[in-house]
Amino acid sequence: MTGEKPVTTEAATLDWGVRLLYLQGAGLAVLTAYLIVLELTRDEVIIAIAASLTVMCALAAAVVLLVARALGRRSVRARGPAVVVQLFVLATGGFLVQYGTLWAGIGLLILGAVTAALVLVPPSSRALGVD
């Protein structure tokens, strides 16, 4: 029994990764609400573009929240989508650093990198049963 690794379902790193995923989902939900308010208060709105942008943002919020929930329940199948979500966050942060608001881009780059790292570190892998 000296060479065996104990199986544990507790991992602070995975719990923090799930919390950050929930934070990202909540942020997307707030962005969706903001887009709805903008659409209702603007004088000129191109309905097709506004509706498609809002629906895509709402779908993204729902998917991120579902991935966070599944990862919180220790589903190993949610690990890949969680990392893909972080790649999208990193791409968005990189775009903002180059062409948009620098502080928001740097914040997204840090958030995406930290969340991906928390999901991929060995304690999280052991909690998911991958290691």
C-alpha positions as a LaTeX table, in Angstrom:
\begin{tabular}{lrrr}
\hline
Residue & $x$ (\AA) & $y$ (\AA) & $z$ (\AA) \\
\hline
Met1 & 0.00 & 0.00 & 0.00 \\
Thr2 & 3.02 & 2.28 & 0.10 \\
Gly3 & 3.10 & 2.91 & $-3.66$ \\
Glu4 & $-0.62$ & 3.51 & $-4.19$ \\
Lys5 & $-2.09$ & 6.96 & $-4.59$ \\
Pro6 & $-5.22$ & 7.61 & $-2.55$ \\
Val7 & $-8.30$ & 8.41 & $-4.59$ \\
Thr8 & $-9.82$ & 11.69 & $-3.48$ \\
Thr9 & $-12.80$ & 13.63 & $-4.69$ \\
Glu10 & $-11.76$ & 16.81 & $-2.91$ \\
Ala11 & $-9.56$ & 19.26 & $-4.76$ \\
Ala12 & $-9.40$ & 22.94 & $-3.92$ \\
Thr13 & $-7.96$ & 23.67 & $-7.36$ \\
Leu14 & $-10.92$ & 22.09 & $-9.13$ \\
Asp15 & $-13.37$ & 23.84 & $-6.81$ \\
Trp16 & $-11.79$ & 27.21 & $-7.61$ \\
Gly17 & $-11.80$ & 26.40 & $-11.32$ \\
Val18 & $-15.52$ & 25.65 & $-11.12$ \\
Arg19 & $-16.12$ & 28.90 & $-9.21$ \\
Leu20 & $-14.31$ & 30.87 & $-11.91$ \\
Leu21 & $-16.37$ & 29.12 & $-14.60$ \\
Tyr22 & $-19.54$ & 30.10 & $-12.75$ \\
Leu23 & $-18.20$ & 33.66 & $-12.60$ \\
Gln24 & $-17.65$ & 33.65 & $-16.36$ \\
Gly25 & $-21.17$ & 32.32 & $-16.95$ \\
Ala26 & $-22.62$ & 35.00 & $-14.70$ \\
Gly27 & $-20.63$ & 37.63 & $-16.56$ \\
Leu28 & $-22.06$ & 36.44 & $-19.85$ \\
Ala29 & $-25.57$ & 36.52 & $-18.38$ \\
Val30 & $-25.03$ & 40.13 & $-17.28$ \\
Leu31 & $-23.71$ & 40.96 & $-20.75$ \\
Thr32 & $-26.86$ & 39.40 & $-22.25$ \\
Ala33 & $-29.05$ & 41.56 & $-20.01$ \\
Tyr34 & $-27.03$ & 44.64 & $-20.97$ \\
Leu35 & $-27.47$ & 43.85 & $-24.67$ \\
Ile36 & $-31.23$ & 43.52 & $-24.19$ \\
Val37 & $-31.35$ & 46.91 & $-22.46$ \\
Leu38 & $-29.33$ & 48.45 & $-25.30$ \\
Glu39 & $-31.68$ & 46.97 & $-27.89$ \\
Leu40 & $-34.74$ & 48.31 & $-26.11$ \\
Thr41 & $-33.37$ & 51.81 & $-25.58$ \\
Arg42 & $-31.65$ & 52.51 & $-28.91$ \\
Asp43 & $-33.43$ & 54.61 & $-31.51$ \\
Glu44 & $-32.11$ & 52.70 & $-34.49$ \\
Val45 & $-31.67$ & 48.97 & $-34.16$ \\
Ile46 & $-30.92$ & 46.44 & $-36.87$ \\
Ile47 & $-33.10$ & 43.67 & $-35.51$ \\
Ala48 & $-31.33$ & 40.74 & $-37.17$ \\
Ile49 & $-27.88$ & 41.71 & $-35.90$ \\
Ala50 & $-29.08$ & 42.71 & $-32.44$ \\
Ala51 & $-31.15$ & 39.56 & $-31.95$ \\
Ser52 & $-28.44$ & 37.23 & $-33.20$ \\
Leu53 & $-25.80$ & 38.82 & $-30.97$ \\
Thr54 & $-28.05$ & 38.63 & $-27.93$ \\
Val55 & $-29.07$ & 35.03 & $-28.60$ \\
Met56 & $-25.45$ & 33.96 & $-29.10$ \\
Cys57 & $-24.45$ & 35.64 & $-25.84$ \\
Ala58 & $-27.32$ & 33.94 & $-23.99$ \\
Leu59 & $-26.38$ & 30.56 & $-25.46$ \\
Ala60 & $-22.76$ & 31.08 & $-24.46$ \\
Ala61 & $-23.83$ & 31.91 & $-20.89$ \\
Ala62 & $-25.98$ & 28.78 & $-20.73$ \\
Val63 & $-23.22$ & 26.54 & $-22.07$ \\
Val64 & $-20.59$ & 27.91 & $-19.69$ \\
Leu65 & $-22.94$ & 27.46 & $-16.73$ \\
Leu66 & $-23.73$ & 23.88 & $-17.82$ \\
Val67 & $-20.02$ & 23.09 & $-18.16$ \\
Ala68 & $-19.35$ & 24.57 & $-14.71$ \\
Arg69 & $-22.17$ & 22.50 & $-13.22$ \\
Ala70 & $-20.93$ & 19.30 & $-14.84$ \\
Leu71 & $-17.35$ & 19.94 & $-13.75$ \\
Gly72 & $-18.57$ & 20.70 & $-10.24$ \\
Arg73 & $-20.22$ & 17.28 & $-10.23$ \\
Arg74 & $-16.83$ & 15.77 & $-11.12$ \\
Ser75 & $-17.72$ & 14.79 & $-14.67$ \\
Val76 & $-14.50$ & 14.09 & $-16.50$ \\
Arg77 & $-16.25$ & 14.78 & $-19.81$ \\
Ala78 & $-16.68$ & 18.44 & $-18.85$ \\
Arg79 & $-12.94$ & 19.02 & $-18.59$ \\
Gly80 & $-12.35$ & 19.38 & $-22.34$ \\
Pro81 & $-15.19$ & 21.87 & $-22.90$ \\
Ala82 & $-14.01$ & 23.86 & $-19.87$ \\
Val83 & $-10.57$ & 24.20 & $-21.44$ \\
Val84 & $-12.08$ & 25.14 & $-24.82$ \\
Val85 & $-14.10$ & 27.87 & $-23.11$ \\
Gln86 & $-10.85$ & 29.22 & $-21.65$ \\
Leu87 & $-9.28$ & 29.25 & $-25.11$ \\
Phe88 & $-12.15$ & 31.47 & $-26.26$ \\
Val89 & $-11.59$ & 33.71 & $-23.23$ \\
Leu90 & $-7.88$ & 33.94 & $-24.08$ \\
Ala91 & $-8.67$ & 34.77 & $-27.72$ \\
Thr92 & $-11.08$ & 37.50 & $-26.63$ \\
Gly93 & $-8.52$ & 38.89 & $-24.19$ \\
Gly94 & $-5.86$ & 38.94 & $-26.89$ \\
Phe95 & $-8.19$ & 40.78 & $-29.26$ \\
Leu96 & $-8.99$ & 43.36 & $-26.59$ \\
Val97 & $-5.31$ & 43.91 & $-25.84$ \\
Gln98 & $-4.61$ & 44.57 & $-29.53$ \\
Tyr99 & $-7.66$ & 46.57 & $-30.57$ \\
Gly100 & $-9.79$ & 47.39 & $-27.56$ \\
Thr101 & $-9.59$ & 48.18 & $-23.90$ \\
Leu102 & $-6.19$ & 47.14 & $-22.56$ \\
Trp103 & $-7.23$ & 46.57 & $-18.94$ \\
Ala104 & $-10.19$ & 44.38 & $-19.92$ \\
Gly105 & $-7.99$ & 42.34 & $-22.26$ \\
Ile106 & $-5.34$ & 41.77 & $-19.62$ \\
Gly107 & $-8.03$ & 40.80 & $-17.12$ \\
Leu108 & $-9.51$ & 38.25 & $-19.51$ \\
Leu109 & $-6.08$ & 36.83 & $-20.32$ \\
Ile110 & $-5.34$ & 36.35 & $-16.63$ \\
Leu111 & $-8.80$ & 34.90 & $-15.94$ \\
Gly112 & $-8.58$ & 32.43 & $-18.83$ \\
Ala113 & $-5.06$ & 31.30 & $-17.99$ \\
Val114 & $-5.76$ & 30.86 & $-14.28$ \\
Thr115 & $-9.02$ & 28.99 & $-14.85$ \\
Ala116 & $-7.46$ & 26.65 & $-17.42$ \\
Ala117 & $-4.52$ & 26.00 & $-15.12$ \\
Leu118 & $-6.81$ & 25.22 & $-12.19$ \\
Val119 & $-8.77$ & 22.72 & $-14.26$ \\
Leu120 & $-5.64$ & 21.02 & $-15.64$ \\
Val121 & $-3.34$ & 20.76 & $-12.59$ \\
Pro122 & $-2.67$ & 17.28 & $-11.14$ \\
Pro123 & $-4.89$ & 17.64 & $-8.02$ \\
Ser124 & $-7.86$ & 18.47 & $-10.28$ \\
Ser125 & $-7.00$ & 15.51 & $-12.49$ \\
Arg126 & $-6.94$ & 13.19 & $-9.50$ \\
Ala127 & $-10.29$ & 14.52 & $-8.29$ \\
Leu128 & $-11.76$ & 13.80 & $-11.71$ \\
Gly129 & $-10.21$ & 10.34 & $-11.80$ \\
Val130 & $-7.96$ & 11.09 & $-14.79$ \\
Asp131 & $-4.61$ & 10.62 & $-13.08$ \\
\hline
\end{tabular}
